[in-house]
Amino acid sequence: MNITVYNTLTRAKESFVPLDPQRVTMYVCGPTVYNYAHIGNARPPVIFDLWRRVLQTRYDQVVYVSNITDVDDKINAAAAAQGVPISDITRRFTDIYIEDMAALGVQPPDVRPRATEHIPEIISMIKALIDSGHAYEAEQHVLFDVSAYPDYGQLSRRDRREMIAGARVEVAPYKRQPEDFVLWKPSSGDLPGWDSPWGYGRPGWHIECSAMAAKHLGEVIDIHGGGSDLVFPHHENELAQSCCVHQQDRFARYWLHNGFVQMESRKMSKSLGNVLTVHELLQQHPGEVLRYVLLSAHYHQPLDWSEAAVTQAHKTLDRLYAIARDHLQPVAAAASVPDAVLSALYDDLNTPKALAAFNQLCRDLAAAKDTAEKQGLSADIRAAGALLGLLQEAPEAWFGRQKQALDADAIDALIAARDAARQQRDFARADAIRAELDAMNVIIEDSADGTKWRVRQGTAES
RNA sequence: GGCUAGGUGGCAGAGUGGUUAUGCAGCGGCCUGCAAAGCCGUGUACCUCGGUUCGACUCCGGGCCUAGCCUCCA
């Protein structure tokens, strides 16, 4: 089975073939740590984490690098605004980011490089760009000379003249052309800085990713991922720098970009102020619910975030966990992921299709008659769940969490009273108690092995 | 203005040149003391106008609408 990917560079779905069949390399742009990550920021980590897991089913070695950008003017501004040292900001939000992503089921990357730990690599890369005639120094800045790279604009399919015509390119007096971008800029006062051949300063926005990708993965990498707003200018500039420094015609062989999470059909972004942070969402919903929502649309497509979407995902997962609770068998050996799920994911990570197949497997399990069939489906479901990062909790823990907010002893007492009434065939009283529980958003289910209860989704909050 | 994606049933969201997506909600049935859960069944779905075709929601062209990038942004 082939893995296909939609490559932004070629605007086509291509068969994925790694440069080195033994070692797949992927780099995903990580966060600039100055604030809480919102749910839109979480989409790339979740999507590319899944990409990595899918690639691992096929390739023995997948090296996944995702950085932390811990030097940036927004960080400086946040530190100044809060009156704390810059390192307080970066350390704090790096920790929060890592915790929040873990709660969404994102596995840590193999390498999580920090920009500030790669200043020597950045400086030597800039030096090489100057030496090769692709960059120039001007007023303590170093700028990339876009005119020295004829292929500039290939990723975003942008014509340089049109960009200038757009008239929104920052024009600084020290630039030779308006589209030239900063590799190094001067620092003073409290701003973070390092000594360099061009004076005390700090790196520009794009260079750190080029330097870290080269150091940890090599000059040409297989996959480079990120949100679609990074196509231009960030990835275009990374591509230009990296190709010029390494004298390669490719930097990443496959460029993958995810669409945005939207709020009421508008992009969720800090500047628009319509954000929902992962941190606050995790107070209200299990991480798997948020993960399910993020996987419910294809990663290229925009994903409209809403309470209704979260509720639906929660209900769906409740049903799957109930099936797991009642039917899922222990499995001795790890099975392979069933074809219906894997082939969907191999097809440019078609997560909605994979989830449909996963749901089908669970329904089949619930309907399965004999033990052999149940065991086979259980093995399939466990393997698929492990790949998708779903159904990873014990059902008791899953339902237990929802019950925490309620007084379990009181509910158990009511259920016992109802069972007693039913024994005496006093159904009026039994139904009255059930109505009382229902008013508490508690739904009960009578079964052969006693009465179970759970919390109704989607009505309690908001 | 330039460049990109999209417009599918009540909602979310895949997909396909002629045959069931899936989920949530609804409806009918089985089951149940009654429910719930589960199971079975169920819905004149593919923005619009042309074209290609034996046949188009699916391909091509025009139009309308939406979102994104061109400025920090996942």
Coordinates of C-alpha atoms (C1' of nucleotides) in Angstrom, one line a residue:
Chain A
M1 CA 0.0 0.0 0.0
N2 CA 1.4 3.4 -1.0
I3 CA 1.3 6.5 1.1
T4 CA 0.2 9.5 -0.8
V5 CA 0.6 13.1 0.3
Y6 CA -0.6 16.4 -1.0
N7 CA 2.5 18.5 -1.6
T8 CA 2.0 22.2 -1.5
L9 CA 5.1 22.7 -3.6
T10 CA 3.7 20.8 -6.5
R11 CA 0.0 21.4 -5.7
A12 CA -0.6 17.7 -6.3
K13 CA -1.1 14.5 -4.5
E14 CA 2.1 12.5 -4.8
S15 CA 3.3 9.1 -3.8
F16 CA 5.5 9.4 -0.7
V17 CA 9.0 8.1 -1.2
P18 CA 11.6 9.0 1.3
L19 CA 15.0 10.1 0.2
D20 CA 16.5 7.4 2.5
P21 CA 14.2 4.4 2.6
Q22 CA 15.6 3.6 6.0
R23 CA 15.1 7.0 7.6
V24 CA 12.2 9.4 7.1
T25 CA 12.9 12.9 8.3
M26 CA 10.2 15.4 9.2
Y27 CA 10.3 18.9 10.6
V28 CA 7.2 20.8 11.9
C29 CA 7.3 24.4 12.9
G30 CA 6.6 24.6 16.7
P31 CA 5.2 27.4 18.7
T32 CA 6.6 30.8 19.7
V33 CA 6.3 30.6 23.4
Y34 CA 4.8 33.8 24.7
N35 CA 1.2 32.8 25.5
Y36 CA -1.2 29.9 25.9
A37 CA -1.7 27.8 22.7
H38 CA -5.2 28.0 21.3
I39 CA -7.0 25.1 19.8
G40 CA -6.0 26.2 16.3
N41 CA -2.3 26.1 17.3
A42 CA -2.9 22.5 18.4
R43 CA -4.0 21.3 15.0
P44 CA -0.5 21.0 13.5
P45 CA 1.0 19.1 16.5
V46 CA -2.0 16.7 16.5
I47 CA -2.0 16.2 12.7
F48 CA 1.7 15.8 12.3
D49 CA 1.9 13.5 15.3
L50 CA -0.6 11.3 13.5
W51 CA 1.4 11.6 10.3
R52 CA 4.4 10.4 12.1
R53 CA 2.6 7.4 13.6
V54 CA 1.3 6.5 10.2
L55 CA 4.7 6.7 8.7
Q56 CA 6.0 4.6 11.5
T57 CA 3.7 1.7 10.4
R58 CA 5.7 1.7 7.2
Y59 CA 9.2 2.9 8.0
D60 CA 11.5 1.7 10.8
Q61 CA 13.0 5.0 11.5
V62 CA 11.0 8.2 11.4
V63 CA 12.9 11.2 12.9
Y64 CA 10.5 13.9 13.9
V65 CA 11.8 17.3 14.9
S66 CA 9.6 20.1 16.2
N67 CA 11.1 23.3 17.6
I68 CA 10.3 25.8 20.2
T69 CA 10.9 29.3 19.1
D70 CA 12.1 31.1 22.3
V71 CA 13.5 34.3 20.8
D72 CA 11.1 36.6 19.2
D73 CA 9.8 40.2 19.5
K74 CA 6.4 39.0 20.7
I75 CA 8.1 37.3 23.6
N76 CA 10.1 40.4 24.4
A77 CA 6.9 42.4 24.4
A78 CA 5.1 40.0 26.7
A79 CA 8.0 40.0 29.1
A80 CA 8.1 43.8 29.1
A81 CA 4.3 44.0 29.6
Q82 CA 4.4 41.7 32.5
G83 CA 7.6 43.1 34.0
V84 CA 9.3 39.7 34.2
P85 CA 12.5 38.3 32.6
I86 CA 12.1 36.9 29.1
S87 CA 13.3 33.5 30.3
D88 CA 10.3 33.4 32.7
I89 CA 7.9 33.8 29.8
T90 CA 9.6 31.2 27.6
R91 CA 10.1 28.6 30.3
R92 CA 6.5 29.0 31.6
F93 CA 4.8 28.7 28.2
T94 CA 7.1 26.0 26.9
D95 CA 6.1 23.9 29.9
I96 CA 2.4 24.6 29.4
Y97 CA 2.6 23.9 25.7
I98 CA 4.2 20.5 26.3
E99 CA 1.7 19.6 28.9
D100 CA -1.3 20.7 26.8
M101 CA -0.1 18.8 23.8
A102 CA 0.5 15.7 25.9
A103 CA -3.1 15.9 27.1
L104 CA -4.2 15.9 23.4
G105 CA -2.4 12.6 23.0
V106 CA 0.5 14.2 21.1
Q107 CA 3.7 12.2 21.6
P108 CA 6.9 14.2 22.2
P109 CA 9.0 14.7 19.1
D110 CA 12.3 13.0 18.8
V111 CA 14.0 16.3 19.1
R112 CA 12.5 19.5 20.4
P113 CA 15.2 22.1 19.6
R114 CA 15.2 25.6 21.0
A115 CA 16.2 28.5 18.8
T116 CA 18.3 30.0 21.6
E117 CA 20.4 26.9 21.7
H118 CA 21.3 27.1 18.1
I119 CA 22.7 30.6 17.8
P120 CA 26.2 29.4 16.6
E121 CA 24.5 27.4 13.8
I122 CA 22.3 30.3 12.9
I123 CA 25.3 32.6 12.7
S124 CA 27.3 30.3 10.6
M125 CA 24.4 29.8 8.2
I126 CA 24.1 33.6 7.8
K127 CA 27.8 33.9 7.3
A128 CA 27.6 31.3 4.5
L129 CA 24.7 33.1 2.9
I130 CA 26.8 36.3 2.8
D131 CA 29.8 34.5 1.5
S132 CA 27.8 32.9 -1.3
G133 CA 26.3 36.3 -2.3
H134 CA 22.7 35.6 -1.1
A135 CA 22.8 38.0 1.8
Y136 CA 24.2 41.4 2.6
E137 CA 24.9 43.5 5.7
A138 CA 23.3 46.9 6.1
E139 CA 23.0 49.1 9.2
Q140 CA 23.8 46.2 11.5
H141 CA 21.1 44.1 9.9
V142 CA 21.8 41.1 7.7
L143 CA 19.2 40.7 4.9
F144 CA 18.5 37.9 2.5
D145 CA 18.8 39.1 -1.0
V146 CA 15.7 37.8 -2.8
S147 CA 17.1 38.8 -6.2
A148 CA 20.0 36.4 -5.7
Y149 CA 17.6 33.4 -5.7
P150 CA 15.7 33.2 -9.0
D151 CA 13.4 30.5 -7.7
Y152 CA 12.1 32.7 -4.9
G153 CA 8.3 32.4 -4.7
Q154 CA 8.1 28.8 -5.9
L155 CA 6.3 27.5 -2.8
S156 CA 3.7 30.2 -2.5
R157 CA 3.5 30.7 -6.2
R158 CA 4.1 34.3 -5.8
D159 CA 5.5 36.6 -8.4
R160 CA 7.9 39.1 -6.9
R161 CA 6.5 42.0 -8.9
E162 CA 3.0 41.2 -7.7
M163 CA 4.1 41.1 -4.2
I164 CA 5.4 44.6 -4.5
A165 CA 2.3 45.7 -6.2
G166 CA 0.4 44.4 -3.2
A167 CA 2.3 47.2 -1.5
R168 CA 2.1 45.6 1.9
V169 CA 5.7 44.5 2.0
E170 CA 7.6 46.3 4.8
V171 CA 9.9 48.8 3.2
A172 CA 12.9 49.6 5.3
P173 CA 15.6 52.0 4.2
Y174 CA 18.4 49.4 4.6
K175 CA 16.7 46.9 2.2
R176 CA 17.9 46.6 -1.4
Q177 CA 14.5 45.4 -2.4
P178 CA 11.3 45.5 -0.4
E179 CA 10.9 41.7 -0.3
D180 CA 14.3 41.1 1.3
F181 CA 13.9 39.7 4.7
V182 CA 15.9 39.9 7.9
L183 CA 18.3 37.2 8.9
W184 CA 19.9 39.1 11.8
K185 CA 19.0 42.3 13.5
P186 CA 20.7 44.5 16.2
S187 CA 19.7 44.2 19.9
S188 CA 20.2 46.7 22.6
G189 CA 19.2 47.4 26.1
D190 CA 17.2 44.6 27.7
L191 CA 16.6 42.7 24.4
P192 CA 18.1 39.3 24.2
G193 CA 21.2 39.2 22.0
W194 CA 24.4 37.5 21.1
D195 CA 27.7 38.7 19.7
S196 CA 28.1 38.2 16.0
P197 CA 30.3 39.3 13.1
W198 CA 27.6 42.0 12.5
G199 CA 27.5 43.2 16.1
Y200 CA 25.4 42.4 19.1
G201 CA 22.0 41.1 17.9
R202 CA 19.4 38.4 17.5
P203 CA 18.2 36.2 14.6
G204 CA 15.2 37.1 12.4
W205 CA 12.2 35.0 12.3
H206 CA 12.8 32.4 9.6
I207 CA 16.5 31.5 10.0
E208 CA 16.2 29.4 13.1
C209 CA 14.0 26.7 11.5
S210 CA 16.5 26.4 8.6
A211 CA 19.4 26.0 11.1
M212 CA 17.6 23.5 13.4
A213 CA 16.3 21.4 10.5
A214 CA 19.8 21.2 9.0
K215 CA 21.4 20.4 12.3
H216 CA 19.0 17.7 13.3
L217 CA 17.8 16.2 10.1
G218 CA 20.2 17.2 7.3
E219 CA 20.3 19.5 4.3
V220 CA 17.3 18.0 2.5
I221 CA 14.4 16.7 4.5
D222 CA 11.5 14.6 3.5
I223 CA 8.6 16.4 5.1
H224 CA 8.1 19.9 6.3
G225 CA 4.8 20.7 8.0
G226 CA 2.9 23.6 9.5
G227 CA -0.2 25.7 9.2
S228 CA -1.1 27.1 5.9
D229 CA -0.4 30.6 7.0
L230 CA 3.2 29.7 7.2
V231 CA 3.5 29.0 3.4
F232 CA 4.2 32.6 3.0
P233 CA 6.5 34.1 4.1
H234 CA 7.9 31.7 6.7
H235 CA 8.3 28.6 4.6
E236 CA 9.1 30.4 1.4
N237 CA 11.9 32.1 3.2
E238 CA 13.1 29.0 4.9
L239 CA 13.2 27.3 1.6
A240 CA 15.2 30.1 0.0
Q241 CA 17.8 30.2 2.8
S242 CA 18.2 26.5 3.0
C243 CA 18.5 25.9 -0.7
C244 CA 21.0 28.7 -1.1
V245 CA 23.1 27.6 1.9
H246 CA 23.2 24.0 1.0
Q247 CA 23.3 24.5 -2.8
Q248 CA 20.4 22.2 -3.2
D249 CA 17.4 22.6 -5.4
R250 CA 15.1 21.2 -2.7
F251 CA 14.9 21.8 1.0
A252 CA 11.8 19.8 2.0
R253 CA 10.7 17.2 -0.6
Y254 CA 7.1 17.3 0.6
W255 CA 5.6 20.4 2.1
L256 CA 2.4 19.7 4.1
H257 CA 0.1 22.3 5.4
N258 CA -3.0 22.2 7.5
G259 CA -6.0 24.4 7.2
F260 CA -7.3 26.6 10.0
V261 CA -9.5 26.1 13.0
Q262 CA -12.2 28.6 12.6
M263 CA -14.7 30.3 15.0
E264 CA -18.0 31.0 13.3
S265 CA -16.3 30.7 9.9
R266 CA -13.5 33.0 10.7
K267 CA -9.9 32.1 11.4
M268 CA -9.1 31.7 15.0
S269 CA -6.3 34.0 15.7
K270 CA -4.9 35.9 18.6
S271 CA -5.0 39.1 16.6
L272 CA -8.8 38.7 16.0
G273 CA -9.2 37.8 19.7
N274 CA -11.6 34.8 18.9
V275 CA -9.4 32.2 20.5
L276 CA -10.2 29.3 22.8
T277 CA -7.1 28.1 24.5
V278 CA -6.2 24.4 24.8
H279 CA -5.7 25.0 28.4
E280 CA -9.2 26.2 29.1
L281 CA -10.8 23.6 26.8
L282 CA -9.0 20.9 28.8
Q283 CA -10.7 22.1 31.9
Q284 CA -14.0 21.3 30.3
H285 CA -13.4 18.3 28.1
P286 CA -11.2 15.2 28.0
G287 CA -8.2 15.6 25.7
E288 CA -9.4 12.8 23.5
V289 CA -12.6 14.6 22.8
L290 CA -10.6 17.6 21.5
R291 CA -8.4 15.3 19.6
Y292 CA -11.4 13.6 18.0
V293 CA -12.8 17.0 16.9
L294 CA -9.5 17.9 15.4
L295 CA -9.4 14.6 13.5
S296 CA -13.0 14.8 12.3
A297 CA -12.2 17.0 9.3
H298 CA -9.5 16.4 6.7
Y299 CA -6.4 18.3 7.7
H300 CA -6.5 20.5 4.6
Q301 CA -9.9 21.7 5.3
P302 CA -11.0 24.5 7.6
L303 CA -12.5 23.2 10.8
D304 CA -15.2 25.2 12.4
W305 CA -14.9 24.9 16.2
S306 CA -18.1 25.0 18.1
E307 CA -19.6 23.7 21.3
A308 CA -21.9 21.5 19.2
A309 CA -18.9 19.9 17.5
V310 CA -17.3 19.2 20.8
T311 CA -20.5 17.7 22.2
Q312 CA -21.0 15.5 19.2
A313 CA -17.4 14.2 19.5
H314 CA -18.0 13.6 23.3
K315 CA -21.2 11.7 22.6
T316 CA -19.5 9.6 19.9
L317 CA -16.6 8.8 22.2
D318 CA -19.0 7.9 25.0
R319 CA -20.7 5.4 22.8
L320 CA -17.3 3.9 21.7
Y321 CA -16.2 3.7 25.3
A322 CA -19.4 2.0 26.3
I323 CA -18.9 -0.6 23.5
A324 CA -15.3 -1.0 24.8
R325 CA -16.5 -1.4 28.3
D326 CA -19.1 -4.0 27.4
H327 CA -17.4 -5.9 24.6
L328 CA -13.7 -5.2 24.1
Q329 CA -11.6 -8.3 24.9
P330 CA -8.1 -8.4 26.2
V331 CA -5.7 -9.1 23.4
A332 CA -2.5 -11.0 23.9
A333 CA -0.3 -9.9 21.1
A334 CA -0.3 -6.5 19.3
A335 CA -2.2 -6.8 16.1
S336 CA -1.6 -4.8 12.9
V337 CA -3.9 -1.9 12.1
P338 CA -6.9 -3.0 10.1
D339 CA -6.7 -2.2 6.4
A340 CA -9.9 0.0 6.4
V341 CA -8.3 2.4 8.8
L342 CA -4.8 2.2 7.5
S343 CA -5.6 2.7 3.9
A344 CA -7.7 5.8 4.7
L345 CA -4.7 7.3 6.6
Y346 CA -2.3 6.3 3.8
D347 CA -4.4 8.3 1.5
D348 CA -3.1 11.7 2.5
L349 CA -4.2 11.2 6.1
N350 CA -7.9 10.9 5.4
T351 CA -8.9 11.0 9.1
P352 CA -12.7 11.3 8.6
K353 CA -12.6 8.2 6.5
A354 CA -10.4 6.5 9.1
L355 CA -12.8 7.5 11.9
A356 CA -15.8 6.1 9.8
A357 CA -13.9 2.8 9.6
F358 CA -13.1 2.9 13.2
N359 CA -16.7 3.5 14.1
Q360 CA -17.7 0.6 11.9
L361 CA -15.3 -1.7 13.7
C362 CA -16.8 -0.8 17.0
R363 CA -20.3 -1.3 15.8
D364 CA -19.2 -4.7 14.4
L365 CA -17.8 -5.6 17.8
A366 CA -21.0 -4.7 19.6
A367 CA -22.9 -6.8 17.1
A368 CA -20.5 -9.7 17.1
K369 CA -22.0 -13.0 18.2
D370 CA -19.1 -15.4 18.9
T371 CA -16.0 -15.0 20.9
A372 CA -13.5 -15.6 18.1
E373 CA -15.1 -12.7 16.2
K374 CA -15.0 -10.5 19.2
Q375 CA -11.4 -11.2 19.8
G376 CA -10.4 -10.5 16.2
L377 CA -12.3 -7.2 16.3
S378 CA -10.9 -6.3 19.7
A379 CA -7.4 -6.7 18.3
D380 CA -8.3 -4.5 15.3
I381 CA -9.8 -1.9 17.5
R382 CA -7.0 -1.8 19.9
A383 CA -4.5 -1.4 17.1
A384 CA -6.4 1.2 15.3
G385 CA -7.1 3.1 18.6
A386 CA -3.4 3.1 19.5
L387 CA -2.6 4.5 16.0
L388 CA -5.3 7.2 16.1
G389 CA -4.8 8.0 19.8
L390 CA -8.4 7.2 20.7
L391 CA -9.9 4.8 23.2
Q392 CA -6.6 5.0 25.1
E393 CA -8.2 5.2 28.5
A394 CA -9.8 2.5 30.5
P395 CA -13.6 2.8 30.1
E396 CA -13.9 3.0 33.9
A397 CA -11.6 5.9 34.0
W398 CA -13.3 7.5 31.1
F399 CA -16.8 7.4 32.6
G400 CA -15.4 7.9 36.1
R401 CA -14.1 11.3 35.2
Q402 CA -17.5 12.6 34.2
K403 CA -18.9 11.3 37.4
Q404 CA -16.4 13.1 39.5
A405 CA -18.4 16.3 39.4
L406 CA -21.4 14.5 40.9
D407 CA -22.1 13.0 44.2
A408 CA -21.6 9.3 43.4
D409 CA -22.8 8.0 46.8
A410 CA -26.1 9.9 46.5
I411 CA -26.6 8.6 43.0
D412 CA -25.8 5.0 44.1
A413 CA -28.3 5.4 46.9
L414 CA -31.0 6.5 44.5
I415 CA -30.3 3.7 42.2
A416 CA -30.4 1.2 45.1
A417 CA -33.8 2.7 46.1
R418 CA -35.1 2.4 42.6
D419 CA -33.9 -1.2 42.3
A420 CA -35.7 -2.0 45.6
A421 CA -38.9 -0.4 44.3
R422 CA -38.6 -2.4 41.1
Q423 CA -38.2 -5.6 43.1
Q424 CA -41.5 -4.7 44.8
R425 CA -42.9 -3.9 41.4
D426 CA -43.6 -0.4 42.6
F427 CA -42.9 1.1 39.1
A428 CA -44.4 4.5 39.8
R429 CA -41.8 5.0 42.5
A430 CA -39.0 3.5 40.4
D431 CA -39.9 5.9 37.5
A432 CA -40.0 8.9 39.9
I433 CA -36.5 8.1 41.1
R434 CA -35.3 7.8 37.5
A435 CA -36.9 11.2 36.7
E436 CA -35.0 12.6 39.6
L437 CA -31.7 11.2 38.3
D438 CA -32.6 12.4 34.9
A439 CA -32.9 15.9 36.2
M440 CA -29.4 15.6 37.5
N441 CA -28.3 14.7 34.0
V442 CA -27.7 11.1 35.1
I443 CA -28.8 8.5 32.6
I444 CA -29.3 4.9 33.9
E445 CA -29.1 1.7 32.0
D446 CA -30.4 -1.5 33.5
S447 CA -28.5 -4.6 32.4
A448 CA -27.9 -8.2 33.3
D449 CA -25.1 -7.3 35.6
G450 CA -26.8 -4.4 37.5
T451 CA -27.8 -0.9 36.8
K452 CA -25.1 1.4 35.3
W453 CA -25.2 5.1 35.1
R454 CA -23.5 7.8 33.1
V455 CA -23.6 11.6 32.6
R456 CA -25.6 13.0 29.8
Q457 CA -23.4 15.0 27.3
G458 CA -24.2 18.4 25.8
T459 CA -26.8 19.7 28.2
A460 CA -24.9 20.3 31.4
E461 CA -22.7 23.2 30.3
S462 CA -23.2 26.3 28.3
Chain B
rG1 C1' -6.0 43.8 -7.2
rG2 C1' -2.8 38.9 -7.3
rC3 C1' -2.7 33.9 -5.5
rU4 C1' -5.1 29.4 -2.8
rA5 C1' -8.9 26.4 -1.0
rG6 C1' -14.0 25.3 -0.7
rG7 C1' -19.6 25.2 -1.6
rU8 C1' -22.7 17.5 -0.2
rG9 C1' -29.0 15.3 3.4
rG10 C1' -31.5 19.0 9.9
rC11 C1' -26.1 19.7 11.5
rA12 C1' -20.8 17.9 11.1
rG13 C1' -18.1 15.6 7.3
rA14 C1' -15.9 11.7 3.6
rG15 C1' -16.3 10.1 -1.3
rU16 C1' -17.4 8.4 -6.3
rG17 C1' -18.5 9.2 -13.9
rG18 C1' -23.8 4.6 -13.3
rU19 C1' -24.1 0.7 -6.6
rU20 C1' -24.6 1.9 1.8
rA21 C1' -19.9 6.8 3.8
rU22 C1' -19.5 7.7 9.0
rG23 C1' -21.0 10.6 13.3
rC24 C1' -24.8 13.6 16.0
rA25 C1' -30.0 14.6 15.9
rG26 C1' -35.1 12.7 14.1
rC27 C1' -38.6 8.8 12.8
rG28 C1' -40.5 3.3 12.8
rG29 C1' -39.6 -1.6 14.8
rC30 C1' -37.2 -5.4 18.1
rC31 C1' -35.8 -5.6 23.2
rU32 C1' -37.5 -3.4 28.1
rG33 C1' -42.5 -3.3 33.6
rC34 C1' -41.5 1.6 31.3
rA35 C1' -36.9 3.5 29.8
rA36 C1' -31.7 3.7 28.5
rA37 C1' -28.2 1.1 25.8
rG38 C1' -27.8 -2.2 21.8
rC39 C1' -29.7 -4.2 17.2
rC40 C1' -32.7 -3.7 12.5
rG41 C1' -35.0 -0.3 9.2
rU42 C1' -35.7 4.7 7.6
rG43 C1' -34.7 10.4 4.9
rU44 C1' -36.6 12.8 -3.0
rA45 C1' -28.1 15.3 -0.3
rC46 C1' -24.7 16.9 -3.6
rC47 C1' -24.6 26.2 -5.0
rU48 C1' -26.0 27.9 -10.1
rC49 C1' -25.9 28.1 -15.6
rG50 C1' -23.9 25.9 -19.8
rG51 C1' -20.8 21.9 -22.1
rU52 C1' -18.6 16.8 -22.7
rU53 C1' -21.0 11.8 -22.0
rC54 C1' -25.4 6.5 -23.2
rG55 C1' -25.2 8.6 -18.1
rA56 C1' -22.3 14.0 -13.8
rC57 C1' -23.0 15.4 -7.4
rU58 C1' -18.3 13.5 -9.6
rC59 C1' -14.9 15.9 -15.8
rC60 C1' -14.6 21.0 -18.5
rG61 C1' -16.1 26.4 -18.8
rG62 C1' -18.9 30.8 -17.0
rG63 C1' -21.4 32.8 -12.7
rC64 C1' -22.7 33.5 -7.5
rC65 C1' -21.2 32.8 -2.5
rU66 C1' -17.6 31.6 1.7
rA67 C1' -12.8 31.3 3.9
rG68 C1' -7.4 31.9 3.7
rC69 C1' -2.6 34.2 2.2
rC70 C1' -0.3 38.7 0.1
rU71 C1' 1.3 42.2 7.6
rC72 C1' 2.6 39.0 13.4
rC73 C1' -0.2 34.4 13.0
rA74 C1' -0.8 27.1 13.2

